[in-house]
Short mmCIF file of C-alpha atoms in Angstrom, two decimals:
data_model
loop_
_atom_site.label_atom_id
_atom_site.label_comp_id
_atom_site.label_asym_id
_atom_site.label_seq_id
_atom_site.Cartn_x
_atom_site.Cartn_y
_atom_site.Cartn_z
CA MET A 1 -10.53 0.20 86.75
CA LYS A 2 -12.65 -2.93 86.77
CA LYS A 3 -12.06 -5.77 84.33
CA ARG A 4 -14.72 -5.73 81.60
CA VAL A 5 -16.18 -8.96 80.23
CA LEU A 6 -18.45 -9.39 77.22
CA ILE A 7 -21.11 -12.07 77.80
CA THR A 8 -23.05 -13.24 74.74
CA GLY A 9 -26.53 -14.66 75.10
CA ALA A 10 -27.00 -12.60 78.21
CA ASN A 11 -30.80 -13.14 78.43
CA SER A 12 -30.70 -16.95 78.51
CA LEU A 13 -30.97 -19.13 81.56
CA LEU A 14 -27.19 -19.46 81.72
CA GLY A 15 -26.55 -15.94 80.46
CA VAL A 16 -28.46 -14.15 83.24
CA ASN A 17 -26.87 -16.34 85.92
CA THR A 18 -23.41 -15.75 84.35
CA VAL A 19 -23.95 -11.98 84.37
CA ASN A 20 -24.83 -12.20 88.09
CA ALA A 21 -21.73 -14.34 88.82
CA PHE A 22 -19.33 -11.97 87.10
CA LEU A 23 -20.89 -8.89 88.74
CA ALA A 24 -20.48 -10.65 92.11
CA ALA A 25 -16.86 -11.36 91.25
CA GLY A 26 -16.18 -7.68 90.71
CA TYR A 27 -16.19 -7.46 86.93
CA ALA A 28 -17.87 -4.82 84.74
CA VAL A 29 -20.18 -6.69 82.40
CA ARG A 30 -21.39 -5.94 78.90
CA GLY A 31 -24.28 -8.27 78.18
CA LEU A 32 -24.96 -8.95 74.56
CA LEU A 33 -28.56 -9.85 73.72
CA ARG A 34 -31.03 -9.39 70.93
CA ASN A 35 -33.70 -7.47 72.87
CA LYS A 36 -32.99 -5.48 76.03
CA ALA A 37 -36.66 -5.72 77.02
CA SER A 38 -36.32 -9.52 77.36
CA TYR A 39 -33.68 -9.31 80.08
CA THR A 40 -34.96 -10.80 83.29
CA GLY A 41 -32.02 -10.00 85.52
CA ASP A 42 -31.64 -6.99 87.82
CA ALA A 43 -30.18 -3.62 86.87
CA HIS A 44 -26.65 -3.01 88.18
CA PRO A 45 -24.29 0.02 87.85
CA ASP A 46 -21.63 -2.25 86.35
CA LEU A 47 -23.91 -3.89 83.84
CA GLU A 48 -24.34 -2.58 80.29
CA LEU A 49 -26.86 -4.28 78.07
CA TYR A 50 -25.84 -4.21 74.41
CA GLU A 51 -28.54 -4.97 71.91
CA GLY A 52 -27.87 -6.84 68.64
CA ASN A 53 -27.03 -10.14 67.03
CA PHE A 54 -23.58 -11.68 67.61
CA THR A 55 -23.79 -13.43 64.18
CA ASP A 56 -23.39 -9.96 62.58
CA PRO A 57 -19.59 -9.33 62.21
CA GLU A 58 -19.91 -5.51 62.37
CA PHE A 59 -21.99 -5.68 65.47
CA THR A 60 -19.57 -8.07 67.16
CA GLU A 61 -16.68 -5.74 66.37
CA LYS A 62 -18.47 -2.87 68.12
CA ALA A 63 -19.61 -4.98 71.08
CA ILE A 64 -16.19 -6.35 71.89
CA LYS A 65 -14.43 -2.97 72.03
CA ASP A 66 -12.78 -2.25 75.43
CA CYS A 67 -13.47 -5.78 76.68
CA SER A 68 -10.53 -7.74 78.04
CA TYR A 69 -12.52 -10.97 78.47
CA VAL A 70 -15.33 -12.79 76.63
CA VAL A 71 -17.78 -15.49 77.77
CA HIS A 72 -19.55 -17.03 74.81
CA CYS A 73 -22.89 -18.42 76.05
CA ALA A 74 -25.00 -17.70 72.92
CA ALA A 75 -25.91 -20.67 70.75
CA LYS A 76 -28.59 -22.17 68.62
CA THR A 77 -30.06 -24.98 70.80
CA GLY A 78 -32.82 -27.49 70.34
CA GLN A 79 -33.02 -30.96 68.88
CA CYS A 80 -34.57 -30.38 65.46
CA GLY A 81 -33.79 -28.43 62.32
CA PRO A 82 -31.24 -28.74 59.53
CA TYR A 83 -27.58 -29.06 60.50
CA ASP A 84 -26.61 -25.98 58.40
CA SER A 85 -28.66 -23.71 60.65
CA PHE A 86 -26.76 -24.99 63.69
CA HIS A 87 -23.35 -24.75 62.00
CA LYS A 88 -23.99 -21.12 60.96
CA VAL A 89 -24.55 -19.98 64.54
CA ASN A 90 -22.59 -22.46 66.65
CA VAL A 91 -19.51 -22.86 64.46
CA SER A 92 -19.18 -20.03 61.88
CA ALA A 93 -20.34 -17.20 64.13
CA THR A 94 -18.23 -18.54 66.98
CA GLU A 95 -15.10 -18.52 64.87
CA GLN A 96 -15.97 -15.00 63.73
CA LEU A 97 -16.24 -13.91 67.43
CA ILE A 98 -12.81 -15.52 68.19
CA LYS A 99 -11.22 -13.60 65.32
CA ALA A 100 -12.76 -10.34 66.57
CA ALA A 101 -11.46 -11.05 70.05
CA ILE A 102 -7.92 -11.64 68.74
CA ALA A 103 -8.06 -8.43 66.65
CA ASN A 104 -9.19 -6.39 69.74
CA GLY A 105 -6.63 -7.74 72.15
CA VAL A 106 -8.97 -9.84 74.35
CA LYS A 107 -6.95 -11.71 76.93
CA ARG A 108 -9.09 -14.81 77.45
CA ILE A 109 -12.31 -16.39 76.25
CA VAL A 110 -14.46 -18.92 78.05
CA TYR A 111 -16.46 -20.83 75.49
CA VAL A 112 -19.60 -22.66 76.67
CA GLY A 113 -19.80 -25.99 74.94
CA SER A 114 -21.95 -29.03 75.75
CA ALA A 115 -21.23 -32.12 77.86
CA ASN A 116 -22.43 -34.18 74.88
CA ILE A 117 -19.31 -33.40 72.88
CA PHE A 118 -17.87 -36.13 75.11
CA ALA A 119 -18.97 -39.76 75.38
CA PHE A 120 -21.35 -40.37 78.28
CA GLY A 121 -21.05 -43.22 80.71
CA ASP A 122 -23.22 -45.05 83.21
CA GLY A 123 -23.61 -44.85 86.97
CA ASN A 124 -20.48 -46.96 87.58
CA THR A 125 -18.24 -45.29 85.00
CA PRO A 126 -19.60 -41.83 84.15
CA GLY A 127 -18.24 -39.97 81.13
CA ASN A 128 -15.31 -37.57 81.42
CA GLU A 129 -13.34 -35.20 79.18
CA GLU A 130 -11.30 -38.02 77.56
CA ARG A 131 -13.54 -39.72 75.00
CA PRO A 132 -15.19 -37.81 72.12
CA ILE A 133 -18.92 -37.65 71.18
CA CYS A 134 -20.67 -40.97 70.65
CA HIS A 135 -24.02 -42.31 69.45
CA PRO A 136 -26.81 -41.25 69.80
CA PHE A 137 -25.50 -37.69 70.26
CA SER A 138 -23.42 -38.05 67.11
CA GLY A 139 -26.76 -37.88 65.34
CA SER A 140 -27.78 -34.61 66.99
CA ALA A 141 -27.23 -31.51 64.88
CA TYR A 142 -26.83 -29.41 68.01
CA ALA A 143 -24.26 -31.75 69.64
CA ILE A 144 -22.27 -32.16 66.43
CA SER A 145 -22.15 -28.38 65.90
CA LYS A 146 -20.78 -27.86 69.40
CA PHE A 147 -18.28 -30.64 68.83
CA LYS A 148 -17.08 -28.95 65.60
CA ALA A 149 -16.94 -25.58 67.25
CA ARG A 150 -14.67 -27.04 69.89
CA GLN A 151 -12.44 -28.47 67.16
CA CYS A 152 -12.38 -25.01 65.46
CA LEU A 153 -11.30 -23.27 68.68
CA CYS A 154 -8.26 -25.48 69.01
CA ALA A 155 -6.74 -23.78 65.98
CA TYR A 156 -6.65 -20.43 67.85
CA THR A 157 -5.22 -21.29 71.27
CA SER A 158 -1.79 -20.21 70.20
CA GLN A 159 -3.15 -16.70 69.48
CA ILE A 160 -5.56 -16.26 72.40
CA GLU A 161 -6.31 -18.11 75.57
CA ILE A 162 -9.50 -20.18 75.22
CA VAL A 163 -10.96 -22.31 78.00
CA THR A 164 -14.06 -24.50 77.29
CA VAL A 165 -16.66 -25.40 79.85
CA CYS A 166 -19.19 -28.09 79.08
CA PRO A 167 -22.31 -28.00 81.25
CA THR A 168 -24.79 -30.85 81.62
CA PHE A 169 -28.52 -30.25 82.03
CA MET A 170 -29.07 -26.99 83.93
CA LEU A 171 -31.88 -26.08 86.24
CA GLY A 172 -32.53 -22.93 88.24
CA ALA A 173 -33.94 -19.42 88.21
CA TYR A 174 -34.18 -16.98 85.25
CA ASP A 175 -35.33 -19.61 82.75
CA SER A 176 -37.51 -17.17 80.96
CA ARG A 177 -38.26 -18.98 77.73
CA PRO A 178 -38.45 -21.62 79.38
CA SER A 179 -35.60 -23.80 78.11
CA SER A 180 -34.32 -26.79 80.11
CA GLY A 181 -36.81 -25.96 82.83
CA ARG A 182 -39.55 -27.40 80.63
CA ILE A 183 -38.83 -30.73 82.25
CA VAL A 184 -39.96 -29.24 85.56
CA LEU A 185 -43.15 -27.93 84.04
CA MET A 186 -43.77 -31.28 82.46
CA GLY A 187 -43.63 -33.16 85.82
CA TYR A 188 -44.54 -30.80 88.59
CA GLY A 189 -48.02 -31.29 90.03
CA ARG A 190 -49.08 -33.83 87.37
CA ARG A 191 -51.46 -36.59 88.31
CA ILE A 192 -49.91 -38.92 85.72
CA ARG A 193 -46.32 -38.72 84.37
CA PHE A 194 -44.94 -41.00 81.70
CA TYR A 195 -41.17 -41.32 81.83
CA PRO A 196 -38.52 -42.77 79.48
CA PRO A 197 -36.03 -45.46 80.56
CA GLY A 198 -32.90 -43.35 80.55
CA GLY A 199 -31.48 -40.58 82.71
CA LYS A 200 -29.09 -37.58 82.62
CA ASN A 201 -26.71 -35.49 84.70
CA PHE A 202 -28.32 -32.46 86.30
CA VAL A 203 -26.54 -29.35 87.64
CA HIS A 204 -27.61 -26.08 89.24
CA VAL A 205 -27.25 -23.26 86.76
CA GLN A 206 -25.63 -21.06 89.42
CA ASP A 207 -22.88 -23.64 89.79
CA VAL A 208 -22.30 -23.54 86.02
CA ALA A 209 -22.14 -19.70 86.13
CA GLU A 210 -19.63 -19.81 89.02
CA GLY A 211 -17.73 -22.49 87.10
CA ILE A 212 -17.38 -20.06 84.21
CA VAL A 213 -15.92 -17.44 86.54
CA ALA A 214 -13.50 -20.09 87.91
CA ALA A 215 -12.55 -21.14 84.36
CA MET A 216 -11.78 -17.49 83.54
CA ASP A 217 -9.54 -17.23 86.63
CA LYS A 218 -8.04 -20.71 86.92
CA GLY A 219 -8.69 -22.69 83.69
CA HIS A 220 -5.79 -23.80 81.53
CA ASN A 221 -5.60 -22.61 77.99
CA GLY A 222 -6.98 -25.18 75.56
CA GLU A 223 -8.56 -27.34 78.23
CA CYS A 224 -12.20 -28.50 78.62
CA TYR A 225 -14.02 -28.85 81.94
CA LEU A 226 -17.30 -30.70 82.45
CA LEU A 227 -19.57 -28.75 84.83
CA SER A 228 -21.80 -31.44 86.10
CA ASN A 229 -23.29 -32.84 89.31
CA GLU A 230 -25.79 -35.60 89.95
CA ASN A 231 -26.58 -38.50 87.63
CA ILE A 232 -30.32 -39.16 88.00
CA SER A 233 -32.75 -41.45 86.14
CA TYR A 234 -35.87 -39.81 84.72
CA LYS A 235 -37.93 -42.01 87.04
CA ASP A 236 -36.16 -40.68 90.14
CA PHE A 237 -36.24 -37.09 88.79
CA PHE A 238 -40.02 -37.14 88.34
CA ARG A 239 -40.52 -38.91 91.66
CA SER A 240 -38.61 -36.00 93.35
CA LEU A 241 -40.80 -33.49 91.55
CA ALA A 242 -43.91 -35.30 92.66
CA GLU A 243 -42.72 -35.16 96.30
CA LYS A 244 -42.03 -31.47 96.03
CA SER A 245 -45.47 -30.76 94.59
CA GLY A 246 -47.20 -32.75 97.29
CA LYS A 247 -49.29 -34.57 94.62
CA ASN A 248 -49.73 -38.28 94.42
CA THR A 249 -48.31 -38.61 90.88
CA VAL A 250 -48.61 -41.97 89.16
CA LEU A 251 -45.32 -42.71 87.30
CA ILE A 252 -45.69 -44.95 84.23
CA PRO A 253 -42.61 -46.19 82.34
CA VAL A 254 -42.58 -46.00 78.59
CA PRO A 255 -40.73 -48.92 77.03
CA LYS A 256 -37.85 -48.22 74.70
CA TRP A 257 -39.53 -49.92 71.77
CA ILE A 258 -42.47 -47.59 71.98
CA LEU A 259 -40.23 -44.55 72.00
CA LEU A 260 -38.28 -45.82 69.01
CA ALA A 261 -41.46 -46.60 67.09
CA ALA A 262 -42.70 -43.07 67.80
CA GLY A 263 -39.30 -41.72 66.62
CA THR A 264 -39.58 -43.64 63.35
CA LEU A 265 -43.00 -42.05 62.80
CA GLY A 266 -41.48 -38.70 63.64
CA ASP A 267 -38.78 -39.23 61.01
CA ILE A 268 -41.42 -39.96 58.43
CA ALA A 269 -43.29 -36.83 59.38
CA GLY A 270 -40.08 -34.86 59.01
CA HIS A 271 -39.49 -36.17 55.54
CA LEU A 272 -43.01 -34.96 54.73
CA GLY A 273 -42.08 -31.46 55.86
CA LEU A 274 -43.53 -31.49 59.33
CA LYS A 275 -41.35 -30.03 62.10
CA THR A 276 -41.06 -32.31 65.15
CA GLU A 277 -38.63 -33.17 67.91
CA ALA A 278 -40.00 -36.69 68.11
CA THR A 279 -37.27 -38.13 65.87
CA ARG A 280 -35.77 -41.61 66.28
CA ASN A 281 -32.45 -40.09 67.29
CA ASN A 282 -34.05 -37.94 70.00
CA MET A 283 -36.02 -40.98 71.28
CA GLU A 284 -32.76 -42.89 71.45
CA ILE A 285 -31.29 -40.10 73.59
CA LEU A 286 -34.13 -40.52 76.04
CA CYS A 287 -33.25 -44.19 76.44
CA VAL A 288 -29.59 -43.84 77.47
CA HIS A 289 -28.16 -43.00 80.88
CA ASN A 290 -26.37 -39.86 79.89
CA TYR A 291 -24.07 -39.64 82.91
CA TYR A 292 -20.89 -37.63 83.58
CA SER A 293 -18.19 -36.96 86.19
CA ASN A 294 -17.25 -33.49 87.55
CA ALA A 295 -13.89 -34.68 88.99
CA LYS A 296 -11.75 -32.49 86.72
CA SER A 297 -13.63 -29.29 87.54
CA VAL A 298 -13.45 -30.07 91.24
CA ARG A 299 -9.72 -30.80 91.03
CA GLU A 300 -8.54 -28.01 88.76
CA LEU A 301 -11.16 -25.23 89.19
CA GLY A 302 -11.91 -25.83 92.89
CA MET A 303 -15.59 -26.31 92.14
CA THR A 304 -18.19 -27.30 94.70
CA TYR A 305 -21.72 -28.12 93.68
CA ARG A 306 -25.16 -27.48 95.24
CA PRO A 307 -27.58 -30.41 95.51
CA VAL A 308 -29.75 -30.79 92.44
CA SER A 309 -32.74 -30.76 94.80
CA GLN A 310 -31.94 -27.08 95.39
CA ALA A 311 -31.76 -26.45 91.68
CA MET A 312 -35.26 -28.00 91.38
CA ASP A 313 -36.52 -25.78 94.23
CA ASP A 314 -35.09 -22.65 92.65
CA SER A 315 -36.61 -23.60 89.25
CA ILE A 316 -40.03 -24.25 90.84
CA ALA A 317 -39.89 -20.93 92.76
CA TRP A 318 -39.00 -19.10 89.54
CA PHE A 319 -41.86 -20.62 87.53
CA ARG A 320 -44.27 -20.01 90.39
CA MET A 321 -43.29 -16.35 90.43
CA ARG A 322 -43.84 -16.19 86.66
CA GLY A 323 -47.34 -17.79 87.14
CA LEU A 324 -46.44 -20.97 85.20
CA ILE A 325 -47.11 -23.30 88.12
CA ARG A 326 -49.11 -23.07 91.34
#
């Protein structure tokens, strides 16, 4: 009988790719999602789609039955909104899921955190799994909620095996909302592209999905693993997109002071009740080189990583198929 894994957030960019990775590894998969009609992956005889909300304790109890393993991908993401709304989903509901897993005899959970629960570094000394969250991510409701969720999980590792994986910025196919792939839509084929002074670590979403399978098989209880690949400045990222589109894109840098001024205005708008992601904290995030190392995942999980250029190609192909780009 095949091992059965419950995967929450099964219709997200990472969720669909993770479903595919576990099916390829020979698991039976129960994919938990709010709406079956929104699922963009392929049908498979070993895939069961289970419709509902994982924040509902009764639903979670039903969904987890007969599952020996759990992958928790679902989360409230984004960079705006009150902290309480992030805590409810990313901390409280996650702890509720852990308790249900313990009660139902689940053997191991792989929890999907965020790279930003660790301090980033620069091109010479990228961040790793050693130092905790730092400014400006310590001002992000999303990042703080993921940091607190990780702290919460540590209290349960004597009762159930929990391995945490922390992806960086993912690109690839099945980005149906779109989510992180918005950066591709913002740059591909544009005649003019403004870019901030910072950069980030990019990774192919298929590598993250395969890293989750590796963490299930090889990860050590209580440990965290950064799933990351290439550290790229925004300027170089948008230059690569321009080359792939074949357009002569003019790249124009936006100075830090302009971004921070815009963020201050965004904060004022927020205090007046207007919803915006253009906060000062978010503008500060765009100004840092948010770089990480994947050395631990390579060493302990046996990970290899595809070039980020391939992730960009796969993302472009997906959006082209969906009619979002030409």
